[in-house]
PDB file of C-alpha atoms in Angstrom:
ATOM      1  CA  UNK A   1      29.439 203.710  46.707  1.00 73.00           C
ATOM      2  CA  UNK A   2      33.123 202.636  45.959  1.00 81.00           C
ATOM      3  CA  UNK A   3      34.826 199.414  46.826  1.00 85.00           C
ATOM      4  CA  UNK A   4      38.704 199.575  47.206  1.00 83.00           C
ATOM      5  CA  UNK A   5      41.110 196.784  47.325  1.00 86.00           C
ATOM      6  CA  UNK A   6      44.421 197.694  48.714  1.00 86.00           C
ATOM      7  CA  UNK A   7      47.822 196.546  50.184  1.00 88.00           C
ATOM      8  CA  UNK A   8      49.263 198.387  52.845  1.00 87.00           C
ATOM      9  CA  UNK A   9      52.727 198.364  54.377  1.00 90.00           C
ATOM     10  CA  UNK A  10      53.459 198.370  57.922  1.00 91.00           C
ATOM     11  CA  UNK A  11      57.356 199.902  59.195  1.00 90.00           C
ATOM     12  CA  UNK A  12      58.398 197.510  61.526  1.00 91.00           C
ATOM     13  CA  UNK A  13      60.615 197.784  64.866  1.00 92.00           C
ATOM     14  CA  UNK A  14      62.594 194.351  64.774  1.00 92.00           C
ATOM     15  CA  UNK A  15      64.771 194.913  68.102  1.00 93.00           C
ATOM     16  CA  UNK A  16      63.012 192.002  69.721  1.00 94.00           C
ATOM     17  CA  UNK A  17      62.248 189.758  66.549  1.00 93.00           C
ATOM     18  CA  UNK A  18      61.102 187.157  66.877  1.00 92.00           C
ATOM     19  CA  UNK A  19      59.061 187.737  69.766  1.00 94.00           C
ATOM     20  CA  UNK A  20      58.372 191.324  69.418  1.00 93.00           C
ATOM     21  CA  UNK A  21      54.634 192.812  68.682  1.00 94.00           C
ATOM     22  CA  UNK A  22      53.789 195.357  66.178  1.00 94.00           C
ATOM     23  CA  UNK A  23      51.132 197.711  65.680  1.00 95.00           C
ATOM     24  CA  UNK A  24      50.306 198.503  62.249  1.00 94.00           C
ATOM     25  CA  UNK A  25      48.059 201.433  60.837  1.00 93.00           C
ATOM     26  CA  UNK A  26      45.807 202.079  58.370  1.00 92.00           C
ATOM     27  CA  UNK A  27      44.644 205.865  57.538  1.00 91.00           C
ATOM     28  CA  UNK A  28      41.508 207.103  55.607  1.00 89.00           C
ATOM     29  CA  UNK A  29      41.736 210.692  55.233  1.00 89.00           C
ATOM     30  CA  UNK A  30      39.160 213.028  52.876  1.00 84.00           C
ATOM     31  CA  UNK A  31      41.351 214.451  49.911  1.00 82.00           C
ATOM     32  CA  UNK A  32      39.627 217.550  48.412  1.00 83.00           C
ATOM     33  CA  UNK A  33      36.496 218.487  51.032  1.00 87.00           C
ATOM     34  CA  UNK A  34      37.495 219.857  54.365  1.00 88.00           C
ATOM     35  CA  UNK A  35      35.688 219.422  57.608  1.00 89.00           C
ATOM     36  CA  UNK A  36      33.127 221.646  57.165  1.00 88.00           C
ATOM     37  CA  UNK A  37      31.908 220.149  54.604  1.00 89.00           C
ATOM     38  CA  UNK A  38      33.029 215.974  55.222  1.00 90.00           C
ATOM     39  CA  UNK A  39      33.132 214.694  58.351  1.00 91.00           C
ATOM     40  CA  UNK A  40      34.329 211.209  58.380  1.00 91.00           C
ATOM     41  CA  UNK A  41      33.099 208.308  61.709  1.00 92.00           C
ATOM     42  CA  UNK A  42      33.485 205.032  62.248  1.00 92.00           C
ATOM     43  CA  UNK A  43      30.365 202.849  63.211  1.00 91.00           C
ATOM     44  CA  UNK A  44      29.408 202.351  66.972  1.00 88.00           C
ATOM     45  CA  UNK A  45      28.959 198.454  66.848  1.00 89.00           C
ATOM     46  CA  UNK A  46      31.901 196.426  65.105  1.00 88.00           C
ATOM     47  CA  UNK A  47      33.579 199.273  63.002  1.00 91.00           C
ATOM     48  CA  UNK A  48      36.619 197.268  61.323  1.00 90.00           C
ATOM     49  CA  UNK A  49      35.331 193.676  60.400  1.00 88.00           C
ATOM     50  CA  UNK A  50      37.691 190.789  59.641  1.00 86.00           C
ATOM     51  CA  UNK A  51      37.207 188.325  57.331  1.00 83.00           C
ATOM     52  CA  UNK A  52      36.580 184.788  58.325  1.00 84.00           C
ATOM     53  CA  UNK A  53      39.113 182.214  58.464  1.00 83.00           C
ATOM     54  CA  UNK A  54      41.479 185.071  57.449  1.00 84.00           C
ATOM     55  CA  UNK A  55      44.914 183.860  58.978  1.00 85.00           C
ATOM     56  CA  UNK A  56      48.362 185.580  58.902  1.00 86.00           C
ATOM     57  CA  UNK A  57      51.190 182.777  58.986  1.00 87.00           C
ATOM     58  CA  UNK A  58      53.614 184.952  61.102  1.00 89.00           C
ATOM     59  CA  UNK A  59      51.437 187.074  63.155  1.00 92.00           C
ATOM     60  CA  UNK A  60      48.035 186.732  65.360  1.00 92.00           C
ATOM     61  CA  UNK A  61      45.903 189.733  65.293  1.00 91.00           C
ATOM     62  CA  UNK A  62      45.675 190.672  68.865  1.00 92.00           C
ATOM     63  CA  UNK A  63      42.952 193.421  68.836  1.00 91.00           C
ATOM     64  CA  UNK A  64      41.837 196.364  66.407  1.00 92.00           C
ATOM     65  CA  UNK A  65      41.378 199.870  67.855  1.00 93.00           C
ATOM     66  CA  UNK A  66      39.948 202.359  65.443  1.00 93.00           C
ATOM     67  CA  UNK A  67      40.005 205.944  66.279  1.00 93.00           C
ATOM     68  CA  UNK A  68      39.266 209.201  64.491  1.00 91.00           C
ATOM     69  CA  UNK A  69      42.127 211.755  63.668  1.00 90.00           C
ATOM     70  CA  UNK A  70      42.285 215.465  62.205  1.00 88.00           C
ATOM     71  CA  UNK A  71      44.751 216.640  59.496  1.00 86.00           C
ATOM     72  CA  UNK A  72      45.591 220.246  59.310  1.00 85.00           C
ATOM     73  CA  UNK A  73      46.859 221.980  56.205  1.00 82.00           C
ATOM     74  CA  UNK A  74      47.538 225.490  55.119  1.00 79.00           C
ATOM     75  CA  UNK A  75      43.961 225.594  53.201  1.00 81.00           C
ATOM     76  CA  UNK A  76      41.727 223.826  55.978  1.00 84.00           C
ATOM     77  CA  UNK A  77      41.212 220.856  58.279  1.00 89.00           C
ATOM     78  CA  UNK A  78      40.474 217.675  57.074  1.00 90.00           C
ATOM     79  CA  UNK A  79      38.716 214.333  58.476  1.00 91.00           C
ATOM     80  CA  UNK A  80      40.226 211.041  58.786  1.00 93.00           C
ATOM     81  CA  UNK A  81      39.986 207.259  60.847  1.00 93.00           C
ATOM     82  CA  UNK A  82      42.894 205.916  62.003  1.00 94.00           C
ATOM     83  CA  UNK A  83      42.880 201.698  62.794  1.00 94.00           C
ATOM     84  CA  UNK A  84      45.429 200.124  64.522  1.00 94.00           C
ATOM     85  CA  UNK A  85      46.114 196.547  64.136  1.00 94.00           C
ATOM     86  CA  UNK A  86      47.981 194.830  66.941  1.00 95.00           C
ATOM     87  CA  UNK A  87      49.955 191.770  66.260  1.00 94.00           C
ATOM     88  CA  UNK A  88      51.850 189.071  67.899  1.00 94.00           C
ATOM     89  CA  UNK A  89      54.710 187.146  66.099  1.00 93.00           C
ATOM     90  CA  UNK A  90      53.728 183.486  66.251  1.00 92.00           C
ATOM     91  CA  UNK A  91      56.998 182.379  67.984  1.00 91.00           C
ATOM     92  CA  UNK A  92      56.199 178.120  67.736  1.00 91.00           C
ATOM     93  CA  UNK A  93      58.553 178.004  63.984  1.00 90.00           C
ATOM     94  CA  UNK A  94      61.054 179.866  65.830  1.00 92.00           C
ATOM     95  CA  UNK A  95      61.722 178.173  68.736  1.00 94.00           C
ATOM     96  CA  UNK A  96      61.834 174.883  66.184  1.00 93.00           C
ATOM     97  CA  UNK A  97      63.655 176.074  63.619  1.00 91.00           C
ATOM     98  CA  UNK A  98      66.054 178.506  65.922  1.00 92.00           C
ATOM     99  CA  UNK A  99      66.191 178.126  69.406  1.00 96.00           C
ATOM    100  CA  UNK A 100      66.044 174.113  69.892  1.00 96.00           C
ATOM    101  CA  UNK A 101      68.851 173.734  67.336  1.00 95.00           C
ATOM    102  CA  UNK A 102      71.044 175.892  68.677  1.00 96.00           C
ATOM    103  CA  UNK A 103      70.636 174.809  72.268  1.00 96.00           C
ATOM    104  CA  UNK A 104      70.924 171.105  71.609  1.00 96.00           C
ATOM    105  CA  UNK A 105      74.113 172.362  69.501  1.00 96.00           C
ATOM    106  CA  UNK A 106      75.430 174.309  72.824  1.00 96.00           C
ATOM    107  CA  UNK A 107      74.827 171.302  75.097  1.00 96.00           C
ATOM    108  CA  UNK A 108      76.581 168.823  72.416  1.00 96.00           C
ATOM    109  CA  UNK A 109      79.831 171.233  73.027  1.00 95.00           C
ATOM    110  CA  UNK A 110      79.538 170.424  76.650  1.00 95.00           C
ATOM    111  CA  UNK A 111      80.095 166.656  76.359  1.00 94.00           C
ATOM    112  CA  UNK A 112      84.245 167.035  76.221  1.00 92.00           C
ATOM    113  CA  UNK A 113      84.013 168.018  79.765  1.00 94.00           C
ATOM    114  CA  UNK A 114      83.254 164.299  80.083  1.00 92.00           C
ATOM    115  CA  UNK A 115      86.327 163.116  77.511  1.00 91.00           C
ATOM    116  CA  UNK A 116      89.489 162.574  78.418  1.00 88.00           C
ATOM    117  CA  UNK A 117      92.122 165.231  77.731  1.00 86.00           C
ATOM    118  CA  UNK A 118      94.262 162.399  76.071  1.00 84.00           C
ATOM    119  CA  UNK A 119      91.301 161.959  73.723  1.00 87.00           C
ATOM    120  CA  UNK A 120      92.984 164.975  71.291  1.00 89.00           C
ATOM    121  CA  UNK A 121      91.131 164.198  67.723  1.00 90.00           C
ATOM    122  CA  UNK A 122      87.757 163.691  68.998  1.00 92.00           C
ATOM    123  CA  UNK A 123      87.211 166.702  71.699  1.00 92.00           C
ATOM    124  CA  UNK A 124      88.967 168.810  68.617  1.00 92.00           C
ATOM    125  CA  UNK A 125      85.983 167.211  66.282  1.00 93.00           C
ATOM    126  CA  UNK A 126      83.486 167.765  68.375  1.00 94.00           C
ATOM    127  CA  UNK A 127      84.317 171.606  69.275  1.00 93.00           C
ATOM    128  CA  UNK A 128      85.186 172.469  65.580  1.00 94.00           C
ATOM    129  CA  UNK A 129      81.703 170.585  64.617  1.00 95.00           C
ATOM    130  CA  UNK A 130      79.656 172.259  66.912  1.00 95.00           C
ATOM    131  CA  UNK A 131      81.526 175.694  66.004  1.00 94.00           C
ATOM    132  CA  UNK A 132      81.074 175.189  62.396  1.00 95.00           C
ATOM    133  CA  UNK A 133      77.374 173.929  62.988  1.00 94.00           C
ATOM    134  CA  UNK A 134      76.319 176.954  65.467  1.00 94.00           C
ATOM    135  CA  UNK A 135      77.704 179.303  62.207  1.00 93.00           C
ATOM    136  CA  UNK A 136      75.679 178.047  59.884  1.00 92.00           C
ATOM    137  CA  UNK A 137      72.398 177.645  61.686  1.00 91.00           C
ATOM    138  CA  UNK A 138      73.167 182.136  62.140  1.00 90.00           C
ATOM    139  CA  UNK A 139      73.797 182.550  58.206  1.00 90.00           C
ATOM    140  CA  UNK A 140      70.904 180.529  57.417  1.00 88.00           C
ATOM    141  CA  UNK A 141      68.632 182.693  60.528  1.00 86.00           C
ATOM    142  CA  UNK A 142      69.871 186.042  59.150  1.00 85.00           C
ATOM    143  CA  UNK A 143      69.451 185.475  55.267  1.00 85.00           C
ATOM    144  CA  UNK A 144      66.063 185.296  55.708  1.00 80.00           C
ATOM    145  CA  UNK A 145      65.766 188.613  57.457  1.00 82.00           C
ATOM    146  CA  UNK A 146      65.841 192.294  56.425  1.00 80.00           C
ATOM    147  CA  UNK A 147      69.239 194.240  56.682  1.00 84.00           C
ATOM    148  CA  UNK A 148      68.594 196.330  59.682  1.00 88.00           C
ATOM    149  CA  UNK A 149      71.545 198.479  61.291  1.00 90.00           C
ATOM    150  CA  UNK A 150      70.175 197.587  64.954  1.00 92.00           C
ATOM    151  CA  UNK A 151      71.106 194.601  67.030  1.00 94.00           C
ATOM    152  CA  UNK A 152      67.841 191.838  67.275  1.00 94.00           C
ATOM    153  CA  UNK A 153      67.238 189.923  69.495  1.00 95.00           C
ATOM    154  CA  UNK A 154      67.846 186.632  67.141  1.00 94.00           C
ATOM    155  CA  UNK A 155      71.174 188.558  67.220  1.00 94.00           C
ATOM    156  CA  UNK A 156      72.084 188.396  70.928  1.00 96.00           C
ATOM    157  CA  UNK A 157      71.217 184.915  70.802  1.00 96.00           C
ATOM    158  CA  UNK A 158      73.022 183.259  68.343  1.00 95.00           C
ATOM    159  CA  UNK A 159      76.283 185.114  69.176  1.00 95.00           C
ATOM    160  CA  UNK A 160      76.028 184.090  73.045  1.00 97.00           C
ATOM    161  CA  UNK A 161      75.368 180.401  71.402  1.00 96.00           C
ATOM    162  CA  UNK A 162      78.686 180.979  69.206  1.00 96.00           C
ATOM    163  CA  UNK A 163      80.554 182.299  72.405  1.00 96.00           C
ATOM    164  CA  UNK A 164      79.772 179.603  74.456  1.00 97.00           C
ATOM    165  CA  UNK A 165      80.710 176.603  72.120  1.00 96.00           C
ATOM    166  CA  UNK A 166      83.979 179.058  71.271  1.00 96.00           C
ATOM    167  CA  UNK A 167      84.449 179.135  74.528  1.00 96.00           C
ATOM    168  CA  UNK A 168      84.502 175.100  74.985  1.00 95.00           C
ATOM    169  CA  UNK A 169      86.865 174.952  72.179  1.00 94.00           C
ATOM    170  CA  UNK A 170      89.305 177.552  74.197  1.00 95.00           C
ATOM    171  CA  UNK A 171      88.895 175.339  77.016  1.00 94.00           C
ATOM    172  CA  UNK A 172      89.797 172.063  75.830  1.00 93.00           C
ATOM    173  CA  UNK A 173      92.850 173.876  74.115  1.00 92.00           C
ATOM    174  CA  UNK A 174      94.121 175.386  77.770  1.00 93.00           C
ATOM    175  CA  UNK A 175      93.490 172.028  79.433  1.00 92.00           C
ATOM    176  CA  UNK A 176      95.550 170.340  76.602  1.00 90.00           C
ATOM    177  CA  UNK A 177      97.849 172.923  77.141  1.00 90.00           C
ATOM    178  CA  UNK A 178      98.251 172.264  80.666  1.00 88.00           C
ATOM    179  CA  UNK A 179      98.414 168.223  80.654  1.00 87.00           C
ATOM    180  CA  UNK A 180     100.970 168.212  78.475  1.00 85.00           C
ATOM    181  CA  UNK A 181     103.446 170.965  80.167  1.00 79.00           C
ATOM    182  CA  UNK A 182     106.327 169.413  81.091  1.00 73.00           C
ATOM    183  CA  UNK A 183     107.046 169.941  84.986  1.00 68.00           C
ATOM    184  CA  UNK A 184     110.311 171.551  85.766  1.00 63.00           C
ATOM    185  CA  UNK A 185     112.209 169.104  87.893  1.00 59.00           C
ATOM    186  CA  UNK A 186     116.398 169.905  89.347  1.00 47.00           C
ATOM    187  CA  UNK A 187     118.405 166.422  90.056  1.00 48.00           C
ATOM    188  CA  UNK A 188     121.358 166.822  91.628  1.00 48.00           C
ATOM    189  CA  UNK A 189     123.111 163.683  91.857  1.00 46.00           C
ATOM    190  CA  UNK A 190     125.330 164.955  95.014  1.00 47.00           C
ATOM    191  CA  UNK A 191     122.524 165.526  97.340  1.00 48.00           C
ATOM    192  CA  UNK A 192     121.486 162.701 100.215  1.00 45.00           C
ATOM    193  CA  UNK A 193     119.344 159.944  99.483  1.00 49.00           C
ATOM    194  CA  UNK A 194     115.782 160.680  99.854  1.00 50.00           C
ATOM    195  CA  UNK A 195     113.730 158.862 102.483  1.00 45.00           C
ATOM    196  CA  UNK A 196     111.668 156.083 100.333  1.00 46.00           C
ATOM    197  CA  UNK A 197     108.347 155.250 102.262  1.00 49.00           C
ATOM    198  CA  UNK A 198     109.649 156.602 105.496  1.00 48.00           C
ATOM    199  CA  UNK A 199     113.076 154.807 105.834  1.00 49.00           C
ATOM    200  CA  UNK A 200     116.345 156.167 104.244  1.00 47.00           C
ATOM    201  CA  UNK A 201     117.620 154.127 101.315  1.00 47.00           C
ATOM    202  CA  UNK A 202     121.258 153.628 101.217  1.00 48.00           C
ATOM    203  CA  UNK A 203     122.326 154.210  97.461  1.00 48.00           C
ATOM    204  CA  UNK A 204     125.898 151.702  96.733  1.00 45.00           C
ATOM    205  CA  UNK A 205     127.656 152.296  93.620  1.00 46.00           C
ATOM    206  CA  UNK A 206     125.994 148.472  92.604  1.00 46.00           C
ATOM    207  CA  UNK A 207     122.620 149.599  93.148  1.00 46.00           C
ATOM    208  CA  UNK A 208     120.897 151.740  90.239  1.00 44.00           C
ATOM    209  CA  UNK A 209     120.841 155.387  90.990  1.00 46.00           C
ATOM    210  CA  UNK A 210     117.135 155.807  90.359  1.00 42.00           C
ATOM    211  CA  UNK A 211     114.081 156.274  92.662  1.00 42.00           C
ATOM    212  CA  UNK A 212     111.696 153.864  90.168  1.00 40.00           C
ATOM    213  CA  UNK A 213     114.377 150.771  90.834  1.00 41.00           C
ATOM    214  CA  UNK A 214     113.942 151.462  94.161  1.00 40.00           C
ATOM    215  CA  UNK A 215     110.232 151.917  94.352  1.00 43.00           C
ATOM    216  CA  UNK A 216     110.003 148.647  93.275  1.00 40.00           C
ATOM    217  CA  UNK A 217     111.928 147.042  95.134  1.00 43.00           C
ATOM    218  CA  UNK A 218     109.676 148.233  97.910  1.00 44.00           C
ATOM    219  CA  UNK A 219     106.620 147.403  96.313  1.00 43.00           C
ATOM    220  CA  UNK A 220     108.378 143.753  95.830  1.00 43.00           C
ATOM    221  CA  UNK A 221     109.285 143.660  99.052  1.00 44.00           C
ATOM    222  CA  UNK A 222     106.009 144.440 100.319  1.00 43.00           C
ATOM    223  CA  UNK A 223     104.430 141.490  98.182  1.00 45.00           C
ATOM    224  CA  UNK A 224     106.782 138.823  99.689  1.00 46.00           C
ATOM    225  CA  UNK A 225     105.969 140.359 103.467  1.00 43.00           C
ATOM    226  CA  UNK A 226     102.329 140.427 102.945  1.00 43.00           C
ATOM    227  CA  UNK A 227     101.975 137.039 101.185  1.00 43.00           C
ATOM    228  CA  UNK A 228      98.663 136.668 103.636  1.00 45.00           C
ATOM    229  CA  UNK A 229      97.359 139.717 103.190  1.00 44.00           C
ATOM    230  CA  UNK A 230      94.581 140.392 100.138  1.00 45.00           C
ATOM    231  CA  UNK A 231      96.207 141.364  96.604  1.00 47.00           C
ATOM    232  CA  UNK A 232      94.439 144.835  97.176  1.00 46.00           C
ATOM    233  CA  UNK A 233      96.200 146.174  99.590  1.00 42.00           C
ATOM    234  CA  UNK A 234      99.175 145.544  98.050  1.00 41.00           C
ATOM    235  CA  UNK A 235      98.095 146.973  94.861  1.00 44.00           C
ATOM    236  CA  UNK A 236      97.167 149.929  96.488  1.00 44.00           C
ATOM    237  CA  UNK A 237     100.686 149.988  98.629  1.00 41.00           C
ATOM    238  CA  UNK A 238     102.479 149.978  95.232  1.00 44.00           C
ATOM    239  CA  UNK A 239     100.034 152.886  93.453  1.00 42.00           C
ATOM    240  CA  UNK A 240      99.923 155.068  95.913  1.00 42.00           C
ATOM    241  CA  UNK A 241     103.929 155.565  94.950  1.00 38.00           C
ATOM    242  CA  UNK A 242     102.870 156.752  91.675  1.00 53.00           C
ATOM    243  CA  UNK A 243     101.458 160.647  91.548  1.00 76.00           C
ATOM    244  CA  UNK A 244     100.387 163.081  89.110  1.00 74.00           C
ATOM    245  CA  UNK A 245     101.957 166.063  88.686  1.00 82.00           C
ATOM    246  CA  UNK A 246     100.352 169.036  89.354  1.00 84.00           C
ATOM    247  CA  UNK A 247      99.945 170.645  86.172  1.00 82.00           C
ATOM    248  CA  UNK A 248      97.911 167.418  85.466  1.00 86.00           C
ATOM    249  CA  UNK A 249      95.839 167.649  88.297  1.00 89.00           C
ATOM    250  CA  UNK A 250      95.241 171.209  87.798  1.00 88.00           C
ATOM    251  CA  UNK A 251      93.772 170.259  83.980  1.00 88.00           C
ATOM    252  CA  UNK A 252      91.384 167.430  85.326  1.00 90.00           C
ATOM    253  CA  UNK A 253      90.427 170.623  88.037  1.00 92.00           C
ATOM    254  CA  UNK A 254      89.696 172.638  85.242  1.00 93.00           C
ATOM    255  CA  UNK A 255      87.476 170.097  83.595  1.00 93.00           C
ATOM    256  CA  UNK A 256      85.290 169.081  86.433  1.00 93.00           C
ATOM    257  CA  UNK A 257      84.357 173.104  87.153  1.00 95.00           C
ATOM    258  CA  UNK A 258      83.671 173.522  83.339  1.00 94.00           C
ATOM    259  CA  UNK A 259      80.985 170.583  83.842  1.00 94.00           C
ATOM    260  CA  UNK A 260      78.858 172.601  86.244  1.00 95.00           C
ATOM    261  CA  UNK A 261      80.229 176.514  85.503  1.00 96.00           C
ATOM    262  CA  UNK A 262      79.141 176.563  82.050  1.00 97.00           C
ATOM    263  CA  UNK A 263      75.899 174.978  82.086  1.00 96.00           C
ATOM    264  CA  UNK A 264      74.909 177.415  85.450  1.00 97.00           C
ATOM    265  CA  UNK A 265      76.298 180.303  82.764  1.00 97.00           C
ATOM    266  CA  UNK A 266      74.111 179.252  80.032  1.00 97.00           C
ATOM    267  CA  UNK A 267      71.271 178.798  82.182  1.00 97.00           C
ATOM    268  CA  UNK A 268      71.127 182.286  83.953  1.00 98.00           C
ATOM    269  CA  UNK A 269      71.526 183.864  80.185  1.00 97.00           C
ATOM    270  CA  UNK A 270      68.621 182.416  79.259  1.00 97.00           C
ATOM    271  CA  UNK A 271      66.732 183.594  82.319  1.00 97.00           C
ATOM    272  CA  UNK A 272      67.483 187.089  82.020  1.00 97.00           C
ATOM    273  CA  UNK A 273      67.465 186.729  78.272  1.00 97.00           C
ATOM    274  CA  UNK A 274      63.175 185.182  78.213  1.00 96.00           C
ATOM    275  CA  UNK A 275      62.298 187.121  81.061  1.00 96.00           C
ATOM    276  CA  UNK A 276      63.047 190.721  79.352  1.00 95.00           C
ATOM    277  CA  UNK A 277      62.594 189.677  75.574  1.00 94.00           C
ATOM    278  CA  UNK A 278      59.093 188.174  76.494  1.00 91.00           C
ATOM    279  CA  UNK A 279      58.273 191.521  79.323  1.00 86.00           C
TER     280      UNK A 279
END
């Protein structure tokens, strides 16, 4: 009769940590008498027994298979049982500690969409904030991890966070870029007057030489013809004169497709990333 107490260590495959499953042996082997002579076999009914209430605060034992094995030497054969522990990482402190964070992080990015590009300081703030805060949630993740030369899947995670709140930040810079290019515009003071609201304006030497006098002199015009009329169409009459240039309404373009292109993105990532982490 001999009672053992004994702590075992179990190699680990971490490619899909933290919701991978490992299987983790134990082997009793006979050391000096051969299998002629010791022939080692596991009970019929209930051959590994666990102890009760015994918890792991990672893992959940999924089921125990115990098996017999042979070891083969240069001086003989020798007996041994092999038991095989299945377990499931417990993924609930995880998806608190990892996953929410960083998602809520991801979608926080995604509010500048909504800002206006003049709004400079706070979309910077909020994309260097989220950038900085995404960063630090992976350093604290991987210090509590073993060094492992593989890529996890923690690892694919967190960097497709970083890239898309990166990629917010590169987007509010192009847009910024883009409503503030200047539009490249030729006067030439020798060519004919341009038509103003479908009639040709006569330009005299008395009259200013510039097409915002002359707008409003329209739009005045048009408030002492319509005097009956409702002040909004005349408001309108005297807006509609005023346009944004293209490379303006090109950056407002930009910003309305990032509200719906990067939250379909991030959504189809995380569909093909569950569906073959979790397979």
């Amino acid at each position: 009769m001999l009672r053992l107490k004994l702590t075992f260590s179990c190699m680990m495959d971490l490619s899909k940590f933290p919701l991978d499953s490992q299987v983790c042996t134990m082997e009793v082997a006979s050391f000096s008498k051969t299998i002629e002579e010791l022939s080692l076999e596991w009970k019929t009914m209930n051959p590994v027994i666990m102890g009760k209430g015994l918890r792991m605060p990672q893992f959940e034992i999924v089921k125990i298979a115990a098996s017999d094995c042979q070891e083969s030497f240069q001086i003989g054969n020798y007996s041994c049982l092999v038991a095989e522990f299945h377990l499931s990482r417990s993924v609930g402190f995880h998806l608190v500690q990892s996953y929410l964070p960083t998602i809520l992080i991801v979608v926080i990015s995604w509010v500048s969409f909504w800002m206006d590009v003049d709004s400079v300081p706070g979309r910077t703030t909020l994309g260097v904030t989220t950038l900085l805060a995404v960063s630090s949630q992976s350093s604290g993740i991987q210090s509590g991890l073993p060094q492992v030369s593989y890529v996890k899947a923690i690892d694919v995670w967190m960097g497709t966070c970083t890239a898309f709140v990166f990629c917010a930040l590169l987007e509010f810079t192009f847009v910024n870029y883009m409503w503030r290019k200047q539009p490249v515009e030729v006067f030439d003071k020798k060519k004919s007057p341009e038509a103003v609201n479908g009639k040709a304006v006569d330009q005299s030497p008395e009259e200013p030489d510039s097409a915002v006098a002359v707008t409003v002199k329209k739009c005045a015009r048009a408030d002492d013809s319509m005097l009956g009329c409702e002040p909004r169409t005349t408001h309108n009459m005297c807006a509609g004169s005023e346009t944004l240039p293209k490379n303006k309404i090109r950056a407002r373009r930009i910003d309305e497709l990032s509200r719906f292109c990067f939250p379909l993105t991030f959504a189809v990532f995380n569909l093909f990333y569950w569906s073959y982490y979790l397979s």
